[in-house]
């Protein structure tokens, strides 16, 4: 069974500092990995995905994520955080044979202080 | 562009009542789905549809029904509401079943349901 874990409920950083949101996964086959962001009282927005190819993927709003197969991780990163990055971030994984079902992590709340 | 529209945004029900959460998209998306979001549990797939007339169960389908009579609409019906169904419900759509598989979903703004 596929699963994803986000070990940190909250991440707090100062504006301008690097931001990292951690995600680890468990699948039986090759993973499809995703990051979504949810702003208050809004739906989720797709940020980026890893399907195959380069381990470093770039997405919206200056975010990037690194796929590490040996560590089964897919951490989200941003070199310089903005106050407007404060939101709830979800990692999700899909095990290739498991059609349409994305398994979401519990989410990490990011707070960027000015 | 309206995108994915959900109604109502808020609803309070009593145990045993039934209701329908509406979802409409104006992007001609083939794939539509319903998720529920509960604190500390992420999102869980309830039902999904890969086209008009085709629906299937997700991870937590019990207590919910869906239908897809048109490409645009995908209503979620609660047959007999229970307190365990208190949650935030999200409708999500995708251009095609392929893009749904690659995770690129468009979400509505959510419907907050409380069952007393």
Tab-separated table of C-alpha atoms in Angstrom:
chain	number	residue	atom	x	y	z
A	1	UNK	CA	0.000	0.000	0.000
A	2	UNK	CA	1.171	3.479	-0.779
A	3	UNK	CA	1.607	6.063	1.945
A	4	UNK	CA	3.240	9.389	2.532
A	5	UNK	CA	4.477	11.022	5.726
A	6	UNK	CA	5.128	14.646	6.528
A	7	UNK	CA	7.075	14.501	9.773
A	8	UNK	CA	6.634	18.156	10.710
A	9	UNK	CA	3.240	19.607	11.561
A	10	UNK	CA	4.641	23.117	11.461
A	11	UNK	CA	7.624	24.891	9.961
A	12	UNK	CA	8.511	28.427	10.947
A	13	UNK	CA	11.070	30.487	9.061
A	14	UNK	CA	12.038	34.127	8.712
A	15	UNK	CA	11.415	35.898	5.447
A	16	UNK	CA	14.420	35.610	3.171
A	17	UNK	CA	15.642	32.376	4.744
A	18	UNK	CA	15.557	28.998	3.002
A	19	UNK	CA	12.403	26.962	3.420
A	20	UNK	CA	12.272	23.162	3.491
A	21	UNK	CA	9.162	21.037	3.949
A	22	UNK	CA	9.883	17.340	4.395
A	23	UNK	CA	8.105	14.391	2.833
A	24	UNK	CA	8.852	10.687	2.817
A	25	UNK	CA	6.915	8.023	0.972
A	26	UNK	CA	6.324	4.311	0.732
A	27	UNK	CA	5.228	2.553	-2.450
A	28	UNK	CA	5.553	-0.884	-3.957
A	29	UNK	CA	6.515	0.330	-7.417
A	30	UNK	CA	7.798	3.538	-8.940
A	31	UNK	CA	6.264	6.609	-7.319
A	32	UNK	CA	4.574	9.594	-8.805
A	33	UNK	CA	5.124	12.404	-6.283
A	34	UNK	CA	3.371	15.741	-5.910
A	35	UNK	CA	3.239	18.874	-3.826
A	36	UNK	CA	0.123	20.954	-3.324
A	37	UNK	CA	-0.397	24.195	-1.393
A	38	UNK	CA	-3.561	25.342	0.364
A	39	UNK	CA	-4.096	28.948	1.336
A	40	UNK	CA	-6.661	29.733	4.062
A	41	UNK	CA	-10.250	28.959	3.056
A	42	UNK	CA	-9.177	27.937	-0.436
A	43	UNK	CA	-8.824	24.722	-2.367
A	44	UNK	CA	-5.512	23.024	-2.988
A	45	UNK	CA	-3.267	24.277	-5.769
A	46	UNK	CA	-0.836	22.074	-7.668
A	47	UNK	CA	2.803	23.129	-7.173
A	48	UNK	CA	4.972	20.507	-8.823
A	49	UNK	CA	5.398	16.829	-9.573
A	50	UNK	CA	7.990	14.139	-10.106
A	51	UNK	CA	7.119	11.434	-12.583
A	52	UNK	CA	10.458	10.469	-14.064
A	53	UNK	CA	13.695	12.085	-15.187
A	54	UNK	CA	15.725	14.670	-13.299
A	55	UNK	CA	15.610	14.273	-9.556
A	56	UNK	CA	15.309	18.030	-9.080
A	57	UNK	CA	11.970	19.374	-10.266
A	58	UNK	CA	10.964	23.009	-10.432
A	59	UNK	CA	7.449	24.261	-9.903
A	60	UNK	CA	5.328	27.317	-9.332
A	61	UNK	CA	6.210	30.348	-7.195
A	62	UNK	CA	9.932	29.523	-7.061
A	63	UNK	CA	9.483	26.170	-5.346
A	64	UNK	CA	11.483	23.080	-6.187
A	65	UNK	CA	11.649	19.549	-4.859
A	66	UNK	CA	14.291	16.859	-4.876
A	67	UNK	CA	13.443	13.220	-5.418
A	68	UNK	CA	15.758	10.899	-3.475
A	69	UNK	CA	15.040	7.265	-4.194
A	70	UNK	CA	17.481	5.826	-1.667
A	71	UNK	CA	15.983	7.884	1.145
A	72	UNK	CA	12.417	7.644	-0.252
A	73	UNK	CA	12.054	11.369	0.166
A	74	UNK	CA	10.650	14.250	-1.824
A	75	UNK	CA	11.389	17.421	0.148
A	76	UNK	CA	9.982	20.755	-0.984
A	77	UNK	CA	12.370	23.699	-0.985
A	78	UNK	CA	12.481	27.394	-1.638
A	79	UNK	CA	15.767	29.312	-1.443
A	80	UNK	CA	14.263	32.519	-0.050
A	81	UNK	CA	10.876	32.379	1.669
A	82	UNK	CA	8.259	35.109	1.438
A	83	UNK	CA	5.551	35.998	3.944
A	84	UNK	CA	3.059	35.116	1.198
A	85	UNK	CA	4.370	31.513	1.256
A	86	UNK	CA	2.611	31.011	4.584
A	87	UNK	CA	0.131	28.221	3.904
A	88	UNK	CA	-0.600	24.519	4.375
A	89	UNK	CA	1.508	22.230	2.199
A	90	UNK	CA	0.584	18.696	1.212
A	91	UNK	CA	2.777	15.992	-0.229
A	92	UNK	CA	1.031	13.257	-2.217
A	93	UNK	CA	2.105	9.995	-3.814
A	94	UNK	CA	0.636	7.684	-6.358
A	95	UNK	CA	1.822	4.136	-6.808
A	96	UNK	CA	1.777	3.624	-10.559
A	97	UNK	CA	-0.539	0.583	-10.643
A	98	UNK	CA	-3.038	2.230	-8.273
A	99	UNK	CA	-5.108	4.246	-10.682
A	100	UNK	CA	-6.453	7.668	-9.687
A	101	UNK	CA	-5.895	7.316	-5.981
A	102	UNK	CA	-3.514	9.905	-4.619
A	103	UNK	CA	-2.428	9.364	-1.034
A	104	UNK	CA	-1.970	12.689	0.732
A	105	UNK	CA	0.138	13.425	3.747
A	106	UNK	CA	-1.390	15.117	6.773
A	107	UNK	CA	0.013	18.477	5.750
A	108	UNK	CA	2.628	20.902	7.072
A	109	UNK	CA	1.725	24.421	8.098
A	110	UNK	CA	4.366	26.893	7.011
A	111	UNK	CA	4.595	30.258	8.706
A	112	UNK	CA	6.994	32.837	7.315
A	113	UNK	CA	7.555	35.768	9.662
A	114	UNK	CA	8.507	39.187	8.428
B	1	UNK	CA	-13.021	31.822	-15.457
B	2	UNK	CA	-15.135	30.082	-12.826
B	3	UNK	CA	-13.053	26.878	-12.660
B	4	UNK	CA	-14.451	24.396	-10.125
B	5	UNK	CA	-17.475	25.705	-8.242
B	6	UNK	CA	-18.807	24.063	-5.096
B	7	UNK	CA	-22.039	24.826	-3.293
B	8	UNK	CA	-22.911	25.299	-0.518
B	9	UNK	CA	-19.767	26.579	1.208
B	10	UNK	CA	-21.184	25.831	4.649
B	11	UNK	CA	-23.902	23.452	5.826
B	12	UNK	CA	-25.122	22.180	9.175
B	13	UNK	CA	-27.142	18.969	9.250
B	14	UNK	CA	-28.763	16.858	11.892
B	15	UNK	CA	-27.952	13.177	12.131
B	16	UNK	CA	-30.034	11.228	9.634
B	17	UNK	CA	-30.696	14.089	7.261
B	18	UNK	CA	-29.692	13.840	3.622
B	19	UNK	CA	-28.206	16.459	1.390
B	20	UNK	CA	-26.323	16.990	-1.847
B	21	UNK	CA	-23.082	18.867	-2.312
B	22	UNK	CA	-22.901	20.362	-5.769
B	23	UNK	CA	-19.809	20.542	-7.950
B	24	UNK	CA	-19.600	22.096	-11.387
B	25	UNK	CA	-16.648	22.786	-13.652
B	26	UNK	CA	-16.590	24.839	-16.823
B	27	UNK	CA	-13.272	23.583	-18.202
B	28	UNK	CA	-14.644	20.544	-20.052
B	29	UNK	CA	-12.658	18.281	-17.758
B	30	UNK	CA	-13.079	14.567	-18.226
B	31	UNK	CA	-12.097	13.553	-14.702
B	32	UNK	CA	-13.894	14.696	-11.546
B	33	UNK	CA	-13.584	13.575	-7.960
B	34	UNK	CA	-14.595	14.212	-4.371
B	35	UNK	CA	-12.220	14.318	-1.407
B	36	UNK	CA	-12.774	14.883	2.269
B	37	UNK	CA	-10.226	16.708	4.399
B	38	UNK	CA	-9.940	15.918	8.076
B	39	UNK	CA	-7.413	17.378	10.520
B	40	UNK	CA	-4.210	15.374	10.690
B	41	UNK	CA	-5.340	12.996	7.959
B	42	UNK	CA	-4.759	14.853	4.711
B	43	UNK	CA	-7.268	14.313	1.931
B	44	UNK	CA	-9.026	11.057	1.202
B	45	UNK	CA	-10.708	10.141	-2.054
B	46	UNK	CA	-14.442	9.401	-1.765
B	47	UNK	CA	-15.608	8.837	-5.356
B	48	UNK	CA	-14.386	9.727	-8.796
B	49	UNK	CA	-15.549	9.793	-12.406
B	50	UNK	CA	-13.574	9.492	-15.636
B	51	UNK	CA	-16.438	10.714	-17.810
B	52	UNK	CA	-20.184	11.184	-18.074
B	53	UNK	CA	-22.006	8.054	-16.981
B	54	UNK	CA	-18.915	6.521	-15.336
B	55	UNK	CA	-18.261	6.599	-11.603
B	56	UNK	CA	-16.159	4.539	-9.225
B	57	UNK	CA	-15.371	4.283	-5.549
B	58	UNK	CA	-12.358	5.795	-3.908
B	59	UNK	CA	-10.843	5.177	-0.520
B	60	UNK	CA	-13.795	6.093	1.737
B	61	UNK	CA	-17.053	5.702	-0.260
B	62	UNK	CA	-19.398	4.440	2.466
B	63	UNK	CA	-22.321	6.765	3.167
B	64	UNK	CA	-21.926	8.696	-0.086
B	65	UNK	CA	-23.385	8.418	-3.571
B	66	UNK	CA	-22.407	10.151	-6.789
B	67	UNK	CA	-23.624	10.410	-10.347
B	68	UNK	CA	-22.231	11.982	-13.502
B	69	UNK	CA	-25.016	12.702	-15.952
B	70	UNK	CA	-23.126	15.548	-17.652
B	71	UNK	CA	-19.463	16.418	-18.145
B	72	UNK	CA	-19.872	19.570	-16.079
B	73	UNK	CA	-21.575	18.331	-12.908
B	74	UNK	CA	-20.598	15.804	-10.254
B	75	UNK	CA	-22.872	15.990	-7.187
B	76	UNK	CA	-22.080	14.183	-3.948
B	77	UNK	CA	-25.038	12.854	-1.964
B	78	UNK	CA	-25.025	12.078	1.718
B	79	UNK	CA	-27.741	9.515	2.215
B	80	UNK	CA	-28.163	9.666	6.002
B	81	UNK	CA	-25.728	12.061	7.598
B	82	UNK	CA	-23.643	10.942	10.567
B	83	UNK	CA	-21.350	12.976	12.859
B	84	UNK	CA	-18.386	11.082	11.365
B	85	UNK	CA	-19.133	12.846	8.084
B	86	UNK	CA	-18.331	16.230	9.609
B	87	UNK	CA	-15.523	17.375	7.359
B	88	UNK	CA	-14.446	19.736	4.627
B	89	UNK	CA	-15.286	18.374	1.206
B	90	UNK	CA	-13.372	19.231	-1.941
B	91	UNK	CA	-14.306	18.624	-5.522
B	92	UNK	CA	-11.375	18.286	-7.914
B	93	UNK	CA	-11.180	17.894	-11.665
B	94	UNK	CA	-8.581	17.229	-14.323
B	95	UNK	CA	-8.325	17.570	-18.085
B	96	UNK	CA	-8.299	13.846	-18.615
B	97	UNK	CA	-7.825	10.572	-16.807
B	98	UNK	CA	-4.163	10.776	-17.852
B	99	UNK	CA	-3.648	14.129	-16.158
B	100	UNK	CA	-5.565	12.865	-13.153
B	101	UNK	CA	-3.064	10.029	-12.957
B	102	UNK	CA	-0.197	12.498	-13.083
B	103	UNK	CA	-1.742	14.428	-10.215
B	104	UNK	CA	-2.614	17.717	-11.856
B	105	UNK	CA	-5.944	18.398	-10.225
B	106	UNK	CA	-7.946	21.617	-10.026
B	107	UNK	CA	-9.725	21.995	-6.700
B	108	UNK	CA	-12.835	23.886	-5.693
B	109	UNK	CA	-12.786	26.060	-2.588
B	110	UNK	CA	-14.435	23.469	-0.406
B	111	UNK	CA	-17.703	22.837	1.413
B	112	UNK	CA	-17.612	22.728	5.202
B	113	UNK	CA	-20.166	20.280	6.569
B	114	UNK	CA	-21.096	19.859	10.207
B	115	UNK	CA	-23.331	17.003	11.295
B	116	UNK	CA	-24.832	17.371	14.760
